[in-house]
XYZ file of C-alpha atoms in Angstrom:
259
model
C 12.426 38.185 93.421
C 14.649 35.458 92.088
C 16.338 36.011 88.690
C 14.850 34.091 85.748
C 16.504 30.835 84.975
C 17.960 29.934 81.575
C 15.188 27.413 80.946
C 12.538 30.058 81.633
C 14.089 32.456 79.142
C 14.075 29.782 76.447
C 10.414 28.982 77.079
C 9.434 32.642 76.862
C 11.331 33.096 73.603
C 9.720 29.975 72.122
C 6.231 31.147 73.065
C 6.891 34.562 71.522
C 8.056 32.994 68.237
C 5.018 30.705 68.111
C 2.734 33.679 68.691
C 4.407 35.581 65.839
C 4.020 32.637 63.479
C 0.355 32.279 64.405
C -0.305 35.953 63.713
C 1.418 35.718 60.314
C -0.679 32.686 59.378
C -3.821 34.508 60.503
C -2.966 37.516 58.313
C -2.369 35.260 55.284
C -5.713 33.590 55.888
C -7.503 36.930 55.965
C -5.781 37.975 52.734
C -6.841 34.756 50.989
C -10.434 35.159 52.198
C -10.528 38.714 50.883
C -9.122 37.683 47.499
C -11.586 34.810 47.246
C -14.474 37.116 48.079
C -13.459 39.596 45.396
C -13.038 36.829 42.783
C -16.374 35.286 43.707
C -18.138 38.614 43.486
C -16.503 39.306 40.113
C -17.433 35.876 38.846
C -21.037 36.271 39.943
C -21.239 39.719 38.367
C -19.697 38.424 35.127
C -22.019 35.428 35.118
C -25.087 37.646 35.632
C -24.039 39.991 32.831
C -23.294 37.037 30.560
C -26.668 35.467 31.267
C -28.306 38.801 30.508
C -26.496 38.980 27.151
C -27.352 35.378 26.339
C -30.954 36.034 27.292
C -31.167 38.425 24.379
C -30.141 35.706 21.908
C -32.782 33.701 20.047
C -34.015 30.575 21.762
C -32.759 28.293 18.980
C -29.235 29.711 19.255
C -29.180 29.444 23.053
C -30.186 25.784 22.875
C -27.046 24.936 20.867
C -24.543 26.365 23.322
C -23.232 25.219 26.697
C -21.940 28.049 28.871
C -19.277 27.337 31.453
C -18.214 30.059 33.936
C -14.619 29.500 35.043
C -12.855 32.104 37.217
C -15.192 34.873 36.106
C -14.689 34.079 32.375
C -17.203 32.597 29.925
C -16.280 29.540 27.814
C -18.871 28.624 25.189
C -18.620 25.240 23.431
C -20.806 24.510 20.382
C -22.036 20.950 20.050
C -24.336 18.910 17.874
C -25.899 15.591 18.588
C -26.081 13.014 15.826
C -28.063 9.845 16.230
C -26.635 7.038 14.144
C -28.961 4.794 12.281
C -28.238 1.293 13.549
C -30.894 -0.530 11.563
C -30.150 -3.849 9.903
C -30.219 -2.248 6.459
C -27.676 0.388 7.451
C -25.341 -2.188 8.976
C -25.585 -4.362 5.860
C -24.774 -1.387 3.633
C -21.788 -0.524 5.779
C -20.545 -4.114 5.731
C -20.958 -4.377 1.957
C -18.944 -1.174 1.524
C -16.138 -2.659 3.610
C -16.252 -5.829 1.514
C -15.928 -3.871 -1.731
C -12.998 -1.892 -0.307
C -11.174 -5.092 0.625
C -12.005 -6.696 -2.723
C -10.667 -3.670 -4.607
C -7.435 -3.807 -2.608
C -7.064 -7.525 -3.324
C -7.693 -6.923 -7.020
C -5.198 -4.068 -7.151
C -2.401 -6.089 -5.558
C -2.958 -9.212 -7.661
C -3.214 -7.156 -10.857
C 0.048 -5.402 -10.084
C 1.757 -8.729 -9.389
C 0.440 -10.337 -12.580
C 1.296 -7.359 -14.793
C 4.815 -7.234 -13.367
C 5.332 -10.977 -13.820
C 4.085 -10.806 -17.424
C 6.462 -7.921 -18.073
C 9.414 -9.879 -16.710
C 8.346 -12.928 -18.718
C 8.256 -10.884 -21.926
C 11.707 -9.459 -21.200
C 13.092 -12.953 -20.621
C 11.595 -14.103 -23.935
C 13.146 -11.214 -25.855
C 16.522 -11.915 -24.257
C 16.291 -15.553 -25.328
C 15.305 -14.515 -28.856
C 18.329 -12.218 -29.081
C 20.682 -14.974 -27.882
C 19.349 -17.507 -30.358
C 19.567 -15.054 -33.258
C 23.127 -14.301 -32.290
C 23.892 -17.991 -32.344
C 22.218 -18.457 -35.735
C 24.279 -15.662 -37.226
C 27.435 -17.327 -35.893
C 26.815 -20.862 -37.160
C 29.946 -22.193 -38.805
C 32.046 -19.292 -37.515
C 32.610 -20.410 -33.941
C 35.098 -22.728 -32.391
C 33.699 -25.649 -30.404
C 34.556 -23.866 -27.143
C 32.792 -20.665 -28.201
C 29.757 -22.591 -29.396
C 29.578 -24.485 -26.110
C 29.800 -21.209 -24.169
C 26.925 -19.669 -26.129
C 24.796 -22.754 -25.610
C 25.365 -22.593 -21.859
C 24.032 -19.033 -21.855
C 21.048 -20.028 -24.012
C 20.184 -22.942 -21.736
C 20.382 -20.686 -18.679
C 18.063 -18.176 -20.330
C 15.591 -20.916 -21.205
C 15.478 -21.848 -17.520
C 14.819 -18.188 -16.713
C 11.936 -18.117 -19.200
C 10.457 -21.265 -17.677
C 10.673 -19.824 -14.150
C 9.029 -16.584 -15.242
C 6.230 -18.510 -16.912
C 5.541 -20.479 -13.727
C 5.455 -17.225 -11.789
C 2.912 -15.826 -14.237
C 0.702 -18.872 -13.792
C 0.840 -18.571 -10.008
C -0.053 -14.874 -9.985
C -2.718 -15.416 -12.620
C -4.443 -17.893 -10.310
C -4.532 -15.275 -7.539
C -5.749 -12.655 -9.994
C -8.627 -14.834 -11.182
C -9.659 -15.351 -7.562
C -9.626 -11.579 -7.076
C -11.797 -11.150 -10.168
C -14.373 -13.558 -8.753
C -14.305 -11.882 -5.332
C -14.819 -8.433 -6.870
C -17.719 -9.631 -8.985
C -19.428 -11.080 -5.910
C -18.670 -7.957 -3.852
C -20.072 -5.675 -6.558
C -23.252 -7.729 -6.761
C -23.619 -7.756 -2.967
C -23.142 -3.985 -2.770
C -25.743 -3.432 -5.473
C -28.256 -5.666 -3.703
C -27.579 -3.850 -0.417
C -28.311 -0.492 -2.005
C -24.730 0.793 -2.194
C -24.724 1.534 -5.913
C -21.654 3.789 -5.764
C -19.461 1.047 -4.289
C -20.801 -1.445 -6.824
C -20.061 0.864 -9.765
C -16.554 1.613 -8.475
C -15.757 -2.082 -8.136
C -17.005 -2.877 -11.637
C -14.943 -0.029 -13.080
C -11.874 -1.364 -11.290
C -12.588 -4.778 -12.771
C -12.626 -3.364 -16.284
C -9.374 -1.461 -15.752
C -7.623 -4.508 -14.285
C -8.768 -6.785 -17.096
C -7.650 -4.241 -19.688
C -4.173 -3.938 -18.169
C -3.696 -7.683 -17.917
C -4.954 -8.245 -21.454
C -2.505 -5.672 -22.783
C 0.442 -7.413 -21.127
C -0.813 -10.801 -22.283
C -0.767 -9.604 -25.868
C 2.833 -8.457 -25.476
C 3.890 -11.791 -24.007
C 2.029 -13.686 -26.740
C 3.816 -11.605 -29.362
C 7.148 -12.457 -27.747
C 6.233 -16.159 -27.715
C 5.342 -15.954 -31.412
C 8.715 -14.389 -32.223
C 10.483 -17.061 -30.189
C 8.649 -19.778 -32.113
C 9.721 -18.157 -35.380
C 13.305 -18.024 -34.160
C 13.215 -21.707 -33.257
C 11.829 -22.578 -36.683
C 14.581 -20.525 -38.273
C 17.125 -22.276 -36.075
C 15.909 -25.695 -37.215
C 16.069 -24.613 -40.835
C 19.522 -23.081 -40.507
C 20.861 -26.104 -38.665
C 19.473 -28.394 -41.380
C 21.087 -26.269 -44.079
C 24.367 -26.241 -42.194
C 24.277 -30.017 -41.744
C 23.534 -30.482 -45.445
C 26.436 -28.230 -46.354
C 28.775 -30.145 -44.081
C 27.641 -33.443 -45.624
C 28.336 -32.166 -49.123
C 31.750 -30.989 -48.068
C 32.462 -34.388 -46.553
C 31.462 -36.097 -49.826
C 33.576 -33.793 -51.963
C 36.770 -34.447 -50.022
C 37.073 -38.195 -50.917
C 36.310 -37.431 -54.577
C 39.176 -34.950 -54.618
C 41.472 -37.581 -53.163
C 40.356 -40.076 -55.829
C 41.099 -37.616 -58.627
C 44.597 -37.090 -57.284
C 45.159 -40.834 -57.184
């Protein structure tokens, strides 16, 4: 008998290793099958016991639950089905509610802008009034340079007042548009049957008009005071001019007496 060659030994060793690997894979397969069988049996047993327990529940309660068996456990999910009313009337009511919401937002923003602009306008008026009163109290006491400096400040403040007034007019135009839109939206909501949205919009209209009217009264009061200050300025300037004229007439007479 001839001795085995080196190649033959390698083939035998390779076949032995392959056989060992195949046996190991076979054992793992059997283990997995056994585990799967036990889990399946447990799941079926758990499912049967769960169905028995659920069978004892009232029919109405069982109809509102969906039972899902996952890995031998029970997962119950409550649910309710709601059918939306998609009639024309319902869609119109929903649309009118959206319109009132947008109209209220538009009214709120324009009211805030107008109230703020009226506030700034009133502040500018009061600043101008203070400057002019300061000038009136200083008539005849200032040097030409000081008087020119004060007048530059007064002129600048008058420009500020004019700019603020133009801003008020611009925001007031937007606010009036918002008032009209809200009135139409409130009427549309009422006609569509959304009384709550209509009432809310009308209440917002009253609040906005009240706030704007309050600020208008303050600005009108400031304008009235400015007009009074201007009238006082005219009177004081006339008195000052008359005094200067008298002083100019008295100076030549004094010279004549000396002569």
